[in-house]
mmCIF file of C-alpha atoms in Angstrom:
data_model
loop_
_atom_site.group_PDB
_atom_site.id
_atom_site.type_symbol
_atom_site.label_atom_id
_atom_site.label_comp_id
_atom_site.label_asym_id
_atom_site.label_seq_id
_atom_site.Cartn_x
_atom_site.Cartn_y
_atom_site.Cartn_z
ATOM 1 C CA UNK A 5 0.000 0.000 0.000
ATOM 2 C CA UNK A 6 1.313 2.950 -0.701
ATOM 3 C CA UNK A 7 2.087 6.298 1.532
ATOM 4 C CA UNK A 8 -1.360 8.283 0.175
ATOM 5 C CA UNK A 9 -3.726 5.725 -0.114
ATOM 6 C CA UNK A 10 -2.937 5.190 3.981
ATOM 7 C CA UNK A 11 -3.088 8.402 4.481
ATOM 8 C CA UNK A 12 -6.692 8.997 2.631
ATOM 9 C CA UNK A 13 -7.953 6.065 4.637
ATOM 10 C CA UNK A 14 -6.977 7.629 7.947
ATOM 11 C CA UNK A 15 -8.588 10.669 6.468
ATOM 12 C CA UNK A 16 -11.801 9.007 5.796
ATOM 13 C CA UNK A 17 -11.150 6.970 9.491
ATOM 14 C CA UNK A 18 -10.960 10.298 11.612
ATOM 15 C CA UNK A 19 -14.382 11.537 9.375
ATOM 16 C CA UNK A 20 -16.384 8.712 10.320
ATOM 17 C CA UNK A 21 -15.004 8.496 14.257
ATOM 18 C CA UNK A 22 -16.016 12.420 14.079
ATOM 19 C CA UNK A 23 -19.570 11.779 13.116
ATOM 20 C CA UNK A 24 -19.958 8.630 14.975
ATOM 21 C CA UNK A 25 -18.606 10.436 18.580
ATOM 22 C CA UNK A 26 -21.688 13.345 17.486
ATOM 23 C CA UNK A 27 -24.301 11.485 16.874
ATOM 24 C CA UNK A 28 -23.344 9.183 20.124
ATOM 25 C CA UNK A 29 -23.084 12.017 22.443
ATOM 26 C CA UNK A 30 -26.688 13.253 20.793
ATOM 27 C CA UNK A 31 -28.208 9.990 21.475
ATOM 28 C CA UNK A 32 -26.360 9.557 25.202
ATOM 29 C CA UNK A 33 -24.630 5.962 23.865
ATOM 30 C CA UNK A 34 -21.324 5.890 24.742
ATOM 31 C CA UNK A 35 -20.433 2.280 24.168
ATOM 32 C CA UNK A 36 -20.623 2.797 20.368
ATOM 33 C CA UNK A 37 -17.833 5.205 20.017
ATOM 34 C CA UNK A 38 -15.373 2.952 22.085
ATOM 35 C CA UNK A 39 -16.239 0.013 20.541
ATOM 36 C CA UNK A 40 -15.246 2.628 17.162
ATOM 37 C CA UNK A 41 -12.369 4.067 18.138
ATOM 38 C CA UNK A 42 -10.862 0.511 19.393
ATOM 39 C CA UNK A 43 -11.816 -1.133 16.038
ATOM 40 C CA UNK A 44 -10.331 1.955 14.054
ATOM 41 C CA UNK A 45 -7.163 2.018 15.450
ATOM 42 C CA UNK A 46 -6.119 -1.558 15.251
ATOM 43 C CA UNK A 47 -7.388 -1.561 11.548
ATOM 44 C CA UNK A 48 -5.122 1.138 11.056
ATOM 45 C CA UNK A 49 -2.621 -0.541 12.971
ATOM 46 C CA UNK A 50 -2.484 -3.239 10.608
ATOM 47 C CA UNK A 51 -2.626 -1.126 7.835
ATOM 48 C CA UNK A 52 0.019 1.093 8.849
ATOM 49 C CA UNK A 53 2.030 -2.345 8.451
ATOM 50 C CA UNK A 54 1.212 -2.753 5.080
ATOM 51 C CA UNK A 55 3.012 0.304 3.980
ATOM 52 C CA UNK A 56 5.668 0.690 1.615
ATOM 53 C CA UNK A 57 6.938 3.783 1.936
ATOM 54 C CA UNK A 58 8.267 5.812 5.131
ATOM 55 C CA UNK A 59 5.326 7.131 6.866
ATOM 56 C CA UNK A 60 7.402 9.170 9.729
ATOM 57 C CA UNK A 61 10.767 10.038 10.251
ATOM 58 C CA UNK A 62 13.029 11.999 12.510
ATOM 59 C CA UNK A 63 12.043 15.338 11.309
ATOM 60 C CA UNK A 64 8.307 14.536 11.854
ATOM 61 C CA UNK A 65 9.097 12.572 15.876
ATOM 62 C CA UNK A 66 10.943 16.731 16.140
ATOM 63 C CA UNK A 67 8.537 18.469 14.916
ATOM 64 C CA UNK A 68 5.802 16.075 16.762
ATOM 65 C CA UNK A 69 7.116 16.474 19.961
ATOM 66 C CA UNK A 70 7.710 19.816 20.080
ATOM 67 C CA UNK A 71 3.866 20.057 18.270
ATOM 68 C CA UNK A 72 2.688 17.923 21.570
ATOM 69 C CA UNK A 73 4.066 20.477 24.065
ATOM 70 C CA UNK A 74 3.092 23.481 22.604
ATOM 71 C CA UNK A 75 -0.621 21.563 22.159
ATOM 72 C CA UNK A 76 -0.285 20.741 25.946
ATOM 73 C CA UNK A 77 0.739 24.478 26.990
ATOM 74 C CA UNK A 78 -2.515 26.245 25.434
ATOM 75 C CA UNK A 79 -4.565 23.306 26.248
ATOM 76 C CA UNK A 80 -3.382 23.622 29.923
ATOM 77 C CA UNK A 81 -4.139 27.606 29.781
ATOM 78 C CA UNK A 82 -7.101 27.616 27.990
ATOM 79 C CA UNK A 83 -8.666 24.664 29.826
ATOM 80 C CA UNK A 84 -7.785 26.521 33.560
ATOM 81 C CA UNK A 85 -9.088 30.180 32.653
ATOM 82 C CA UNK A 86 -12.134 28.078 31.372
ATOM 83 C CA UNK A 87 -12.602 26.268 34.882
ATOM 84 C CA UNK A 88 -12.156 29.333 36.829
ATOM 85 C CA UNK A 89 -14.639 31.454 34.558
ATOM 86 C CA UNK A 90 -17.172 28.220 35.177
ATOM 87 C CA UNK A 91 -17.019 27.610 38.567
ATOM 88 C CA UNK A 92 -17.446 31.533 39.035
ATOM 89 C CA UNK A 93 -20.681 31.096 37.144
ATOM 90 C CA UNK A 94 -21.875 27.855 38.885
ATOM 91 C CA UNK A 95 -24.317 29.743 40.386
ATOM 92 C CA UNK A 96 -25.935 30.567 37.416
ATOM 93 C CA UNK A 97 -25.886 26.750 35.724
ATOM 94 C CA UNK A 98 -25.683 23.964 37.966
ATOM 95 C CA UNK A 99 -23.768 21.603 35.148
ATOM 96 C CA UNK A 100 -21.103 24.884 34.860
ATOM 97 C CA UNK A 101 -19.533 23.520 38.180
ATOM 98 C CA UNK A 102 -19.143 20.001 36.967
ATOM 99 C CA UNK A 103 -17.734 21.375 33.396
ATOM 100 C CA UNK A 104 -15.002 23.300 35.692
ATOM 101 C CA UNK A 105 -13.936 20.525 37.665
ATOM 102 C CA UNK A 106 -13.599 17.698 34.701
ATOM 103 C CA UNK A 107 -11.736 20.900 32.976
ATOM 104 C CA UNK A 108 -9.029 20.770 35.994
ATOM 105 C CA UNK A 109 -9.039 16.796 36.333
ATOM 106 C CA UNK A 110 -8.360 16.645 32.705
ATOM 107 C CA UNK A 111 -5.659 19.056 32.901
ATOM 108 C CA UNK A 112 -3.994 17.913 36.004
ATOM 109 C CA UNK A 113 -4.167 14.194 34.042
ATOM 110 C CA UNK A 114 -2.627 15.875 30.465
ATOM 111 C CA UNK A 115 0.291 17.214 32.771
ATOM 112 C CA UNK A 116 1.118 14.792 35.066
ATOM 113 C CA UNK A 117 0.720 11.959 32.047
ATOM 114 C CA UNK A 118 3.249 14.231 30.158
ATOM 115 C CA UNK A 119 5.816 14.836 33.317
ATOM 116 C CA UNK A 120 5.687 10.944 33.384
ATOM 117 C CA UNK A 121 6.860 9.658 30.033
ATOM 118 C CA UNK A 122 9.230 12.241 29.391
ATOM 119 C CA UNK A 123 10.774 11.347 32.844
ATOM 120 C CA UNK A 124 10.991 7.859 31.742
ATOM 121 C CA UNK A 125 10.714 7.751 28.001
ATOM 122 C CA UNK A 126 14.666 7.609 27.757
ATOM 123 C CA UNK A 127 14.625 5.073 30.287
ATOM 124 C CA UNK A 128 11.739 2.755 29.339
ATOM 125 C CA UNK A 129 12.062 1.875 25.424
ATOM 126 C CA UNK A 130 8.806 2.893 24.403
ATOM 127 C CA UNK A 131 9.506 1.410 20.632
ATOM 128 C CA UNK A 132 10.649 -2.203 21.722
ATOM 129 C CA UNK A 133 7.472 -4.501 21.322
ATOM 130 C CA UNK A 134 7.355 -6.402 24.471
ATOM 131 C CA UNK A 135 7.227 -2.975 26.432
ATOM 132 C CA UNK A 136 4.662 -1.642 24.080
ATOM 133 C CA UNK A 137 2.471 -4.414 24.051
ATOM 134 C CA UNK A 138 2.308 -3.743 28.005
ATOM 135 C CA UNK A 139 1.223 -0.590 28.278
ATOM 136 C CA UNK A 140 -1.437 -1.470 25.575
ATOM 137 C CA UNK A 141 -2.644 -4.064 27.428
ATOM 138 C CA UNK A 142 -2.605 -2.327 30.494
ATOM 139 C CA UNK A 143 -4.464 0.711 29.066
ATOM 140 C CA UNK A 144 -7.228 -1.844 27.512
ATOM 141 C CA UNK A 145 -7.546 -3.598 30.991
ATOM 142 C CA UNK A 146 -7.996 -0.464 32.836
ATOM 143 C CA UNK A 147 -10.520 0.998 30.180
ATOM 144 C CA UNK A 148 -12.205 -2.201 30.885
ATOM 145 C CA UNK A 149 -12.184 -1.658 34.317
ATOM 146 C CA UNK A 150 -13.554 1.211 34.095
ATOM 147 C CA UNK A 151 -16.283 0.208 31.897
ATOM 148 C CA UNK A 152 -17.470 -2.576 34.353
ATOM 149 C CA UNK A 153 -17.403 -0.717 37.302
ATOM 150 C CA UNK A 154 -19.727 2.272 35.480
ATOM 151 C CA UNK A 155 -21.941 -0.851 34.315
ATOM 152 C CA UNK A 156 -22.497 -3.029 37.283
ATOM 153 C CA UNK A 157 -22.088 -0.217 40.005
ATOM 154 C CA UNK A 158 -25.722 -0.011 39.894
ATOM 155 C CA UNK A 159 -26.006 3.509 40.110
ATOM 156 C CA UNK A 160 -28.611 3.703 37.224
ATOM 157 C CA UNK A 161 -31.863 3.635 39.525
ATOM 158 C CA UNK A 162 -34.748 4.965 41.050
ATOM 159 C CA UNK A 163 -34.765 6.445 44.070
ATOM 160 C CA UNK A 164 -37.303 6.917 46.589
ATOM 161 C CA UNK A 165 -37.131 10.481 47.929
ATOM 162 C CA UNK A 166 -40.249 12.214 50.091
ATOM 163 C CA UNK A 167 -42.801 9.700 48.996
ATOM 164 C CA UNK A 168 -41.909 9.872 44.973
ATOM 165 C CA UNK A 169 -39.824 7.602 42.839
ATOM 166 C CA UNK A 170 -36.787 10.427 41.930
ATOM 167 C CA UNK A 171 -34.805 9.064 38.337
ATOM 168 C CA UNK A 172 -30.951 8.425 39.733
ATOM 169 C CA UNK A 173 -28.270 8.284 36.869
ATOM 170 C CA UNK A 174 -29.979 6.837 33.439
ATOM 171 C CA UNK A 175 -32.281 4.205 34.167
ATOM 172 C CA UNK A 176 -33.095 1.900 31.385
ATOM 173 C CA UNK A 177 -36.582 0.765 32.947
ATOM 174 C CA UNK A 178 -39.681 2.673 34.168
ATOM 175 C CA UNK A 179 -40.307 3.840 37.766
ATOM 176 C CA UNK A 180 -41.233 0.852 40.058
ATOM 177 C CA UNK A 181 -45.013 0.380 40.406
ATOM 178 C CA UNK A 182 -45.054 -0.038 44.230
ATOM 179 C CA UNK A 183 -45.853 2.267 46.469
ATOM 180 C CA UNK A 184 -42.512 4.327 47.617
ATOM 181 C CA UNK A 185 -42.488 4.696 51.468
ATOM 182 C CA UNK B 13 24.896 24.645 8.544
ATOM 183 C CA UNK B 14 25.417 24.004 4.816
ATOM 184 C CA UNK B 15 25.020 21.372 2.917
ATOM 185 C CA UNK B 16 26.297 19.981 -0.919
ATOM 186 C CA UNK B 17 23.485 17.442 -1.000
ATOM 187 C CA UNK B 18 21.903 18.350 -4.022
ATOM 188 C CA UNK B 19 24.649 18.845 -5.563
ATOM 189 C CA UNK B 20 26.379 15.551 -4.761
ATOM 190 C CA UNK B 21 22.670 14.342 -5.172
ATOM 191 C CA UNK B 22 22.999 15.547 -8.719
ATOM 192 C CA UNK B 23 26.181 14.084 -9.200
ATOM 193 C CA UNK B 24 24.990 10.766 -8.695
ATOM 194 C CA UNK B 25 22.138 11.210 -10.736
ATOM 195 C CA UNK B 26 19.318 10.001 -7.860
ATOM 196 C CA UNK B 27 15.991 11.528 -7.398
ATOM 197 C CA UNK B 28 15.088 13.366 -4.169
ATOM 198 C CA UNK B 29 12.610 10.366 -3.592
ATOM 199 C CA UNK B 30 15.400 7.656 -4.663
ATOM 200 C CA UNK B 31 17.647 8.960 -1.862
ATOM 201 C CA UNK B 32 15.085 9.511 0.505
ATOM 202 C CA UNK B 33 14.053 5.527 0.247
ATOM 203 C CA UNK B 34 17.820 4.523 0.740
ATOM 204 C CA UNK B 35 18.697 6.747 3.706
ATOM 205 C CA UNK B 36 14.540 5.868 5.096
ATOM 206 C CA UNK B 37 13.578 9.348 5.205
ATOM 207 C CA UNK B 38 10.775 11.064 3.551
ATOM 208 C CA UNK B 39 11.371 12.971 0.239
ATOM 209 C CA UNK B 40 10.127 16.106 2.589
ATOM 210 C CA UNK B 41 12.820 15.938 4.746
ATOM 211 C CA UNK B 42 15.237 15.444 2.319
ATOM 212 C CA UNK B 43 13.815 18.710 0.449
ATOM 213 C CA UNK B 44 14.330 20.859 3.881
ATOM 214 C CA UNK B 45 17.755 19.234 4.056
ATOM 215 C CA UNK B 46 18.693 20.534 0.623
ATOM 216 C CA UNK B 47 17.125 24.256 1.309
ATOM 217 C CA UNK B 48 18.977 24.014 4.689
ATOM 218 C CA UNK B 49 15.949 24.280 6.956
ATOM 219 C CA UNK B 50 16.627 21.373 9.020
ATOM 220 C CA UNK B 51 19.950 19.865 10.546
ATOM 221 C CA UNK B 52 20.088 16.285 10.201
ATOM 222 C CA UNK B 53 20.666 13.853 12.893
ATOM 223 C CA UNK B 54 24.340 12.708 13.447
ATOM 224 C CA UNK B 55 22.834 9.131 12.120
ATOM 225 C CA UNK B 56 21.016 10.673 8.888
ATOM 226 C CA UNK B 57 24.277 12.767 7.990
ATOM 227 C CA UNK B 58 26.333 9.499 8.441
ATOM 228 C CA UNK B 59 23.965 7.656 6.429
ATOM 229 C CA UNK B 60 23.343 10.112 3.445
ATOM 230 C CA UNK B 61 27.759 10.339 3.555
ATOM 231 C CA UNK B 62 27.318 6.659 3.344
ATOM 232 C CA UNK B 63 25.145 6.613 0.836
ATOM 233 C CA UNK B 64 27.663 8.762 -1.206
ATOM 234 C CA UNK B 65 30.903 7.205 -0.095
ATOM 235 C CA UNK B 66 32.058 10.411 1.237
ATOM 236 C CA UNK B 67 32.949 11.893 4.914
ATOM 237 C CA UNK B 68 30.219 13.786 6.436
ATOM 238 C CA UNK B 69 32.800 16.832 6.712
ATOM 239 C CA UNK B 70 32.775 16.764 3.063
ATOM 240 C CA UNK B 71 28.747 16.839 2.864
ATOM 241 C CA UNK B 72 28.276 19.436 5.595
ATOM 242 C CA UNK B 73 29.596 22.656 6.518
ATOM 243 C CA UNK B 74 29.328 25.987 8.280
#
């Protein structure tokens, strides 16, 4: 395969995950676009295999790691003026509180992920296989972790609060007919 | 730091593309090389020197 017809396929890859991740979010399913993304990338894993030509070299890894910090700088800014300007306006919008707060988890993540593999990216080989294979299986297992704990934690329920069934999370069933005491 | 790429390049009558594939760069980066926009890594200058039976001295200069 060569170098364009991979790359137009990755094109027409990040198109689809686009729309898919919009119309999920619109219809509050958010199994769909993991299931998507997972799928996506190890097709394009394999395909990235099947290339002839050079896709990246050392002026790209430069020029993508310098890319990556500047990305991680104005994300960092933006995403903390944002949180501050939210949580000042909480009382205005309830959800404006919880915006602010995954705006500062998600930063304090991006950073701390960052300060991690470049302390130990010279250290750990990040490029031999065995190594890589790891931290993809770790990432999978965790994601999966994750997933099961938001499915069986059994938060999706009805409640019963001052005599009246009171929706808790997204319950996929209706209210329960018995009385609620 | 300059650079006689092109015209050693020349010289040896490859393509941008035909040297990139040998040295397993993209033609790209051999085009910024040539316009001197971007210092090569002490492995890429050994390997395009290689590539051209010369020292890197030879290939690169200030």
């Amino acid at each position: 395969m060569t170098l364009k017809k991979y790359q137009r396929i990755r094109l027409a890859f990040t198109a689809i995950i686009a729309v898919i991740f919009s119309y999920s979010i619109i219809m509050e399913n958010f199994f769909i676009p993991i299931v998507t993304l997972l799928v996506s990338t190890l097709i394009l894993w394999y395909l990235r295999k099947k290339v002839s030509g050079v896709i990246a070299d050392e002026r790209d890894w430069q020029a993508g790691g310098k890319s990556a910090l500047m990305t991680i700088q104005i994300y960092s800014w933006i995403a903390v003026m944002a949180m501050f300007l939210m949580y000042s306006f909480r009382d205005i919008n309830l959800y404006y509180e919880s915006v602010a707060i995954t705006l500062a988890f998600s930063t304090c993540i991006l950073m701390l992920l960052y300060s991690l593999i470049f302390k130990y990216y010279n250290k750990i080989k990040l490029t031999d296989k065995k190594t890589l294979y790891f931290v993809i299986t770790t990432i999978i297992l965790v994601i999966m972790f994750l997933l099961t704990l938001r499915i069986f934690s059994g938060e999706d329920n009805w409640v019963c609060s001052d005599g009246q069934w009171i929706k808790h999370g997204q319950p996929d069933y209706p209210a329960p007919q018995i009385e609620c005491q | 730091m300059k650079n006689k790429i092109k015209e050693i390049r020349n010289k040896h009558g490859l393509t941008q593309e035909e040297l990139a594939n040998r040295v397993g760069v993209r033609r790209e980066t051999i085009i910024f090389l040539e316009q001197g926009k971007y210092n090569p890594s002490l492995k890429l200058a050994m390997d395009i020197a290689k590539e051209f039976k010369i020292k890197v001295d030879d290939l690169f200069f200030y």
